[in-house]
Amino acid sequence: MSQLPNSFPIKFAYWVPNVSGGLLISKIEQRTSWDIDYNRKLAQIAEQNGFEYALSQIRFTAGYGAEYQHESVAFTHALLAATSKLRVIAAILPGPWHPAVLAKQIATIDHLTGGRIAVNIVSGWFKTEFTAIGEPWLEHDERYRRSEEFIRAIKGIWTQDDFSFSGDFYRFHNFTLKPKPLQQPHPEIFQGGSSRASRDMASRISDWYFTNGNTLEGIKAQIDDIRAKAVKEGHSVKIGVNAFVIARDTEEEAQAVLNEIIEKADLEAVNAFGHEVKQAGKASPEGEGNWAKSTFEDLVQYNDGFKTNLIGTPEQIAERIVALKAVGVDLILTGFLHFQEEVEYFGQRVLPLVRELESRQADQVAA
Ligand SMILES: Cc1cc2nc3c(=O)[nH]c(=O)nc-3n(C[C@H](O)[C@H](O)[C@H](O)COP(=O)(O)O)c2cc1C
């Protein structure tokens, strides 16, 4: 299934570093902090530099390092309170969260912050974490069956009065949420994952599908698959792709940074992470999905962010972003080594080139 480039400008998000250790499992120096002062300033820099979204993470225990973790919904609220345009996406795990609690929390924050919150429903890959907090661990596809019910439940609560629902995981009887969220019809619902079950859920119900970093071909294959299914379901879903960005004035500098990150990888933590993620894509019936094919080097950025290859000069990166857009990507989810400095560099040096290439393409289509 081929398609014309989307006519709207591609959007940019950044990962909120609300867990310690940045976005890398490496001992390289990172001028990135998980604390609130650093993150408030980062959010302000991001919204002044063309970033539309920020994505927080949910973690209850250390995983890929990430020894300290701030909770995602509370942290999201703090970032929204410190900004005026940025949309912040809070990550939620069905299991620890009940849909009624989440729907109410988000509706309230939506009113407190002028309608800028969104949610990322993540289905879980970290069994040790669930065991640590006494939460039952479901098989791979059961986790997605629960997530889909969770999404149907929050959508129902946000949009209907006297909401009733009878699922295998959740039940509601004539429940009316007041107030409903400010955003109509409801705050945007993102999801993370890339297995068959995850893609099928996206093609039925989510507003946005977030996937790990991948090659252009790998991303295109996923998008074609999801969008073909979504058409049959009468649904439309937008696509966000993770990428760890290393933008430097020369290609050599950017490659040298990548080499140093890999050379200084925390071997023990990367291997432990590689073991845990076997509960994700590899545990799915088809054996595909996130991390199913990741090498040691891929895992050093814990969402396969090097694979997307936004590593090089601003010109090279802008061209690759436009190529991603051409295969149907709507949003790039970025991670950086030194977040504050590099978000600004990206906004000043890369983003204008992307907009220029987009407008040239639009002119070619119109001609
Ligand atoms: C962009 C993105 C963000 C994610 N954020 C989180 C998170 O904050 N917490 C978490 O436990 N899992 C997170 N996940 C993991 C997914 O929800 C899912 O468990 C994982 O990708 C495995 O999916 P799969 O087996 O369907 O491929 C994220 C995944 C992606 C792609």
XYZ file of C-alpha atoms and ligand atoms in Angstrom:
398
model
C 0.000 0.000 0.000
C 1.765 3.183 -1.092
C 0.625 6.637 -0.169
C 1.364 10.283 -0.805
C 3.224 12.183 1.921
C 0.871 13.505 4.592
C -0.027 17.077 3.767
C 0.353 18.375 7.320
C 3.711 19.151 8.935
C 5.255 16.154 10.695
C 5.048 16.519 14.477
C 7.790 16.184 17.083
C 7.712 14.795 20.600
C 10.467 14.183 23.101
C 10.792 11.534 25.809
C 10.450 13.093 29.248
C 13.476 11.933 31.261
C 11.402 11.291 34.401
C 13.546 8.265 35.249
C 17.221 8.421 36.173
C 19.985 7.514 33.708
C 18.629 9.348 30.676
C 17.522 7.358 27.648
C 20.611 5.173 27.419
C 22.000 2.114 29.205
C 25.499 3.543 29.010
C 28.026 5.066 31.361
C 28.749 7.910 28.939
C 28.398 11.371 30.512
C 24.799 12.582 30.106
C 23.921 16.176 30.985
C 20.317 15.069 31.488
C 18.542 14.907 34.810
C 15.321 13.244 35.947
C 14.553 15.990 38.493
C 11.639 18.383 38.202
C 13.598 21.636 37.806
C 15.561 20.221 34.879
C 12.372 18.835 33.351
C 10.350 22.045 33.719
C 13.048 23.969 31.912
C 13.328 21.267 29.255
C 9.577 21.390 28.610
C 9.778 25.178 28.158
C 12.741 24.878 25.786
C 10.874 22.210 23.814
C 7.701 24.220 23.340
C 9.744 27.249 22.258
C 11.568 25.098 19.729
C 8.730 23.528 17.778
C 8.023 20.414 19.833
C 4.308 19.743 20.131
C 4.329 16.757 22.530
C 6.316 15.288 25.413
C 5.956 11.643 26.494
C 6.475 10.586 30.104
C 7.412 7.056 31.166
C 5.847 4.766 33.758
C 8.189 2.590 35.827
C 7.686 1.204 39.323
C 11.095 -0.443 39.749
C 14.553 -0.137 38.224
C 14.781 -1.828 34.839
C 17.311 -0.634 32.293
C 19.133 1.152 35.098
C 16.450 3.813 35.752
C 16.970 3.380 39.471
C 14.805 6.379 40.407
C 11.471 7.060 38.720
C 8.918 9.848 39.095
C 5.294 8.773 38.584
C 3.985 9.654 35.127
C 0.572 11.300 35.750
C 1.779 13.530 38.597
C 4.898 14.488 36.635
C 2.853 15.185 33.508
C 0.656 17.563 35.491
C 3.719 19.446 36.740
C 5.060 19.855 33.190
C 1.696 21.055 31.892
C 1.552 23.602 34.712
C 5.005 24.907 33.681
C 4.133 25.340 29.979
C 1.426 26.930 27.853
C 1.344 25.086 24.511
C 3.059 21.723 24.972
C 0.831 18.627 25.071
C 2.107 16.078 27.567
C 1.323 12.378 27.297
C 1.136 10.369 30.526
C 2.056 6.667 30.346
C -0.415 4.284 32.029
C -0.226 0.562 32.757
C -3.576 -1.272 32.882
C -3.310 -3.528 35.915
C -1.922 -0.985 38.387
C -4.467 1.561 37.075
C -8.230 1.072 37.056
C -9.965 2.800 34.107
C -12.357 4.784 36.336
C -9.451 6.189 38.385
C -7.502 7.087 35.276
C -10.501 8.611 33.463
C -11.222 10.830 36.479
C -7.588 11.851 37.081
C -7.121 12.813 33.456
C -10.445 14.682 33.222
C -9.453 16.799 36.224
C -5.943 17.518 34.932
C -7.451 18.387 31.552
C -9.518 21.114 33.267
C -6.586 22.318 35.364
C -4.288 22.707 32.363
C -6.433 24.010 29.516
C -6.954 20.708 27.669
C -3.406 19.586 26.871
C -3.054 16.151 28.442
C -3.005 12.833 26.553
C -2.423 9.223 27.636
C -0.154 6.425 26.429
C -1.612 3.031 27.285
C 1.307 0.612 27.626
C 0.624 -3.083 27.967
C 3.739 -4.110 29.922
C 6.887 -6.139 29.282
C 8.476 -6.140 32.740
C 7.330 -9.190 34.713
C 9.727 -8.584 37.613
C 8.149 -5.168 38.122
C 4.606 -6.573 38.196
C 5.709 -9.276 40.646
C 7.388 -6.648 42.852
C 4.132 -4.729 43.270
C 1.976 -7.858 43.612
C 0.207 -7.371 40.298
C -0.767 -10.564 38.395
C 1.206 -11.059 35.180
C -0.896 -11.938 32.121
C 0.338 -13.710 28.991
C 1.338 -11.462 26.087
C -1.907 -11.375 24.106
C -4.039 -11.333 27.261
C -2.288 -8.094 28.205
C -3.487 -6.564 24.938
C -7.021 -7.909 25.418
C -7.026 -6.104 28.749
C -5.552 -2.922 27.258
C -8.229 -2.862 24.568
C -10.975 -3.175 27.183
C -9.207 -0.469 29.194
C -9.249 1.890 26.202
C -12.904 1.109 25.405
C -13.728 1.807 29.052
C -11.962 5.191 29.293
C -13.388 6.307 25.940
C -16.872 5.295 27.089
C -16.502 7.070 30.436
C -15.187 10.237 28.765
C -17.881 10.434 26.103
C -21.092 8.893 27.492
C -23.462 9.345 30.404
C -24.797 6.214 32.117
C -21.870 4.223 30.768
C -22.280 0.454 31.043
C -19.705 -2.091 29.977
C -19.358 -5.788 30.529
C -15.911 -7.159 29.693
C -13.674 -9.951 30.960
C -11.543 -7.457 32.904
C -13.754 -4.439 33.640
C -17.416 -3.794 34.409
C -19.373 -0.535 34.597
C -23.021 0.017 35.492
C -24.644 3.347 34.568
C -21.536 5.343 35.462
C -21.574 9.062 34.678
C -18.328 11.011 35.000
C -18.724 14.709 35.852
C -17.026 16.773 34.691
C -16.121 15.154 31.395
C -12.672 16.173 30.045
C -12.289 19.596 28.477
C -10.966 18.154 25.206
C -13.652 16.922 22.852
C -14.443 14.198 22.092
C -11.731 13.106 24.576
C -7.977 13.442 25.300
C -5.871 11.657 22.703
C -5.107 7.991 23.329
C -1.669 6.694 22.345
C -0.462 3.099 22.704
C 2.993 1.510 22.683
C 4.069 -1.837 21.213
C 4.563 -3.481 17.827
C 3.519 -7.147 18.057
C 0.594 -8.523 16.038
C -1.736 -7.989 19.035
C -0.510 -4.427 19.451
C -0.978 -3.560 15.776
C -4.449 -5.091 15.719
C -5.440 -3.039 18.741
C -4.150 0.110 17.014
C -6.117 -0.656 13.866
C -9.321 -0.913 15.921
C -9.234 1.658 18.657
C -6.196 3.855 19.428
C -5.755 7.396 18.125
C -1.983 6.929 17.912
C 0.360 3.948 17.539
C 3.835 4.399 19.007
C 6.542 1.976 17.989
C 10.207 1.380 18.783
C 12.934 2.624 16.464
C 13.323 0.670 13.240
C 14.654 0.865 9.687
C 12.622 2.742 7.087
C 11.554 -0.594 5.549
C 10.607 -2.036 8.945
C 8.521 1.019 9.781
C 6.829 1.039 6.370
C 5.874 -2.637 6.719
C 4.222 -1.967 10.085
C 2.377 1.094 8.840
C 1.073 -0.619 5.698
C -0.119 -3.538 7.815
C -1.888 -1.363 10.399
C -3.457 1.042 7.928
C -4.772 -1.787 5.679
C -6.455 -3.331 8.727
C -7.706 0.025 10.000
C -9.465 0.674 6.685
C -11.377 -2.599 7.136
C -12.269 -1.559 10.684
C -13.435 1.893 9.566
C -10.832 3.420 11.896
C -7.926 5.770 11.306
C -4.768 5.784 13.403
C -1.752 8.056 13.420
C 1.810 6.739 13.727
C 4.678 7.837 15.996
C 8.194 6.373 15.729
C 10.986 6.456 18.279
C 14.410 7.792 17.266
C 17.495 8.626 19.305
C 18.798 11.778 17.650
C 22.501 12.604 17.463
C 22.681 15.798 15.404
C 26.122 17.347 15.099
C 27.745 19.807 12.687
C 29.606 16.938 10.961
C 28.748 13.296 10.337
C 32.068 12.245 11.938
C 31.191 13.989 15.203
C 27.772 12.344 15.319
C 29.227 8.873 14.620
C 31.905 9.416 17.280
C 29.189 10.124 19.864
C 27.325 6.943 18.864
C 30.554 4.917 19.129
C 31.279 6.311 22.577
C 27.740 5.506 23.785
C 28.148 1.883 22.647
C 31.721 1.527 23.951
C 30.598 2.714 27.370
C 27.456 0.525 27.436
C 26.631 -0.870 30.862
C 27.069 -4.558 29.956
C 25.341 -6.002 32.983
C 22.313 -3.696 32.749
C 21.935 -4.167 28.961
C 22.039 -7.963 29.347
C 19.533 -7.891 32.214
C 17.241 -5.693 30.113
C 17.687 -8.050 27.125
C 16.533 -10.902 29.364
C 13.448 -9.049 30.674
C 12.215 -7.936 27.257
C 11.818 -11.567 26.189
C 8.380 -11.118 27.834
C 7.516 -8.621 25.098
C 7.489 -9.273 21.319
C 9.272 -12.643 21.576
C 6.600 -13.922 23.964
C 3.823 -13.104 21.470
C 2.349 -16.083 19.563
C 3.926 -14.908 16.276
C 7.283 -14.083 17.957
C 7.403 -10.561 16.562
C 7.070 -7.170 18.157
C 9.280 -4.910 20.193
C 12.807 -6.135 20.866
C 12.170 -9.496 19.121
C 15.124 -8.845 16.797
C 17.182 -6.352 18.816
C 20.952 -6.770 18.962
C 23.072 -5.814 21.990
C 23.816 -2.436 20.378
C 20.145 -1.747 19.680
C 19.281 -2.331 23.340
C 21.747 0.307 24.584
C 18.999 2.802 23.664
C 16.185 0.942 25.326
C 13.560 1.573 22.642
C 15.784 0.645 19.650
C 16.268 4.334 18.901
C 19.543 4.019 16.953
C 17.858 1.861 14.304
C 15.874 4.827 12.943
C 19.252 6.388 12.109
C 18.613 10.043 12.882
C 22.347 10.313 13.453
C 24.394 12.730 11.359
C 24.284 16.345 10.211
C 21.091 18.460 10.380
C 20.739 18.042 6.586
C 21.026 14.249 6.702
C 18.591 14.006 9.591
C 16.032 16.309 7.948
C 16.117 14.211 4.764
C 15.580 10.995 6.725
C 12.672 12.545 8.627
C 10.982 13.532 5.393
C 11.537 9.981 4.098
C 9.804 8.648 7.220
C 6.925 11.010 6.593
C 6.695 9.714 3.018
C 6.022 6.173 4.274
C 3.253 7.428 6.563
C 4.896 8.522 9.832
C 3.008 11.380 11.542
C 5.269 12.019 14.521
C 8.902 11.501 15.520
C 9.464 10.700 19.189
C 12.964 11.924 19.955
C 15.528 11.092 22.631
C 18.857 12.879 23.192
C 22.099 12.533 25.123
C 22.044 16.044 26.658
C 18.353 16.875 26.420
C 18.188 20.622 27.073
C 21.036 21.581 24.739
C 20.097 19.127 22.028
C 16.360 19.840 21.976
C 17.308 23.456 21.335
C 19.869 22.529 18.640
C 17.254 20.305 16.986
C 14.686 23.111 17.013
C 17.152 25.648 15.626
C 19.074 23.547 13.120
C 17.069 20.482 12.071
C 13.430 21.535 12.232
C 13.687 24.492 9.811
C 15.266 22.146 7.237
C 12.414 19.665 7.679
C 9.850 22.436 7.110
C 11.747 23.585 4.026
C 11.806 20.088 2.539
C 8.120 19.633 3.348
C 7.150 22.854 1.596
C 9.273 21.929 -1.440
C 7.482 18.592 -1.621
C 4.097 20.284 -1.319
C 5.030 22.608 -4.215
C 6.050 19.587 -6.338
C 2.738 17.835 -5.636
C 0.814 21.030 -6.515
C 2.764 21.635 -9.756
C 7.059 4.790 22.593
C 6.859 3.725 23.605
C 6.728 4.087 24.947
C 6.575 3.112 25.931
N 6.508 3.487 27.239
C 6.441 2.549 28.208
C 6.425 2.913 29.589
O 6.496 4.090 29.936
N 6.351 1.919 30.508
C 6.287 0.594 30.154
O 6.218 -0.263 31.028
N 6.286 0.219 28.848
C 6.362 1.156 27.879
N 6.365 0.775 26.554
C 6.296 -0.668 26.238
C 5.022 -1.129 25.518
O 3.860 -0.807 26.120
C 5.010 -2.640 25.286
O 4.941 -3.323 26.493
C 6.242 -3.071 24.582
O 6.488 -2.201 23.528
C 6.156 -4.500 24.007
O 5.207 -4.538 23.043
P 4.987 -5.739 22.031
O 5.306 -7.000 22.756
O 3.539 -5.638 21.690
O 5.826 -5.482 20.836
C 6.523 1.738 25.557
C 6.647 1.390 24.208
C 6.823 2.359 23.239
C 6.960 1.948 21.803
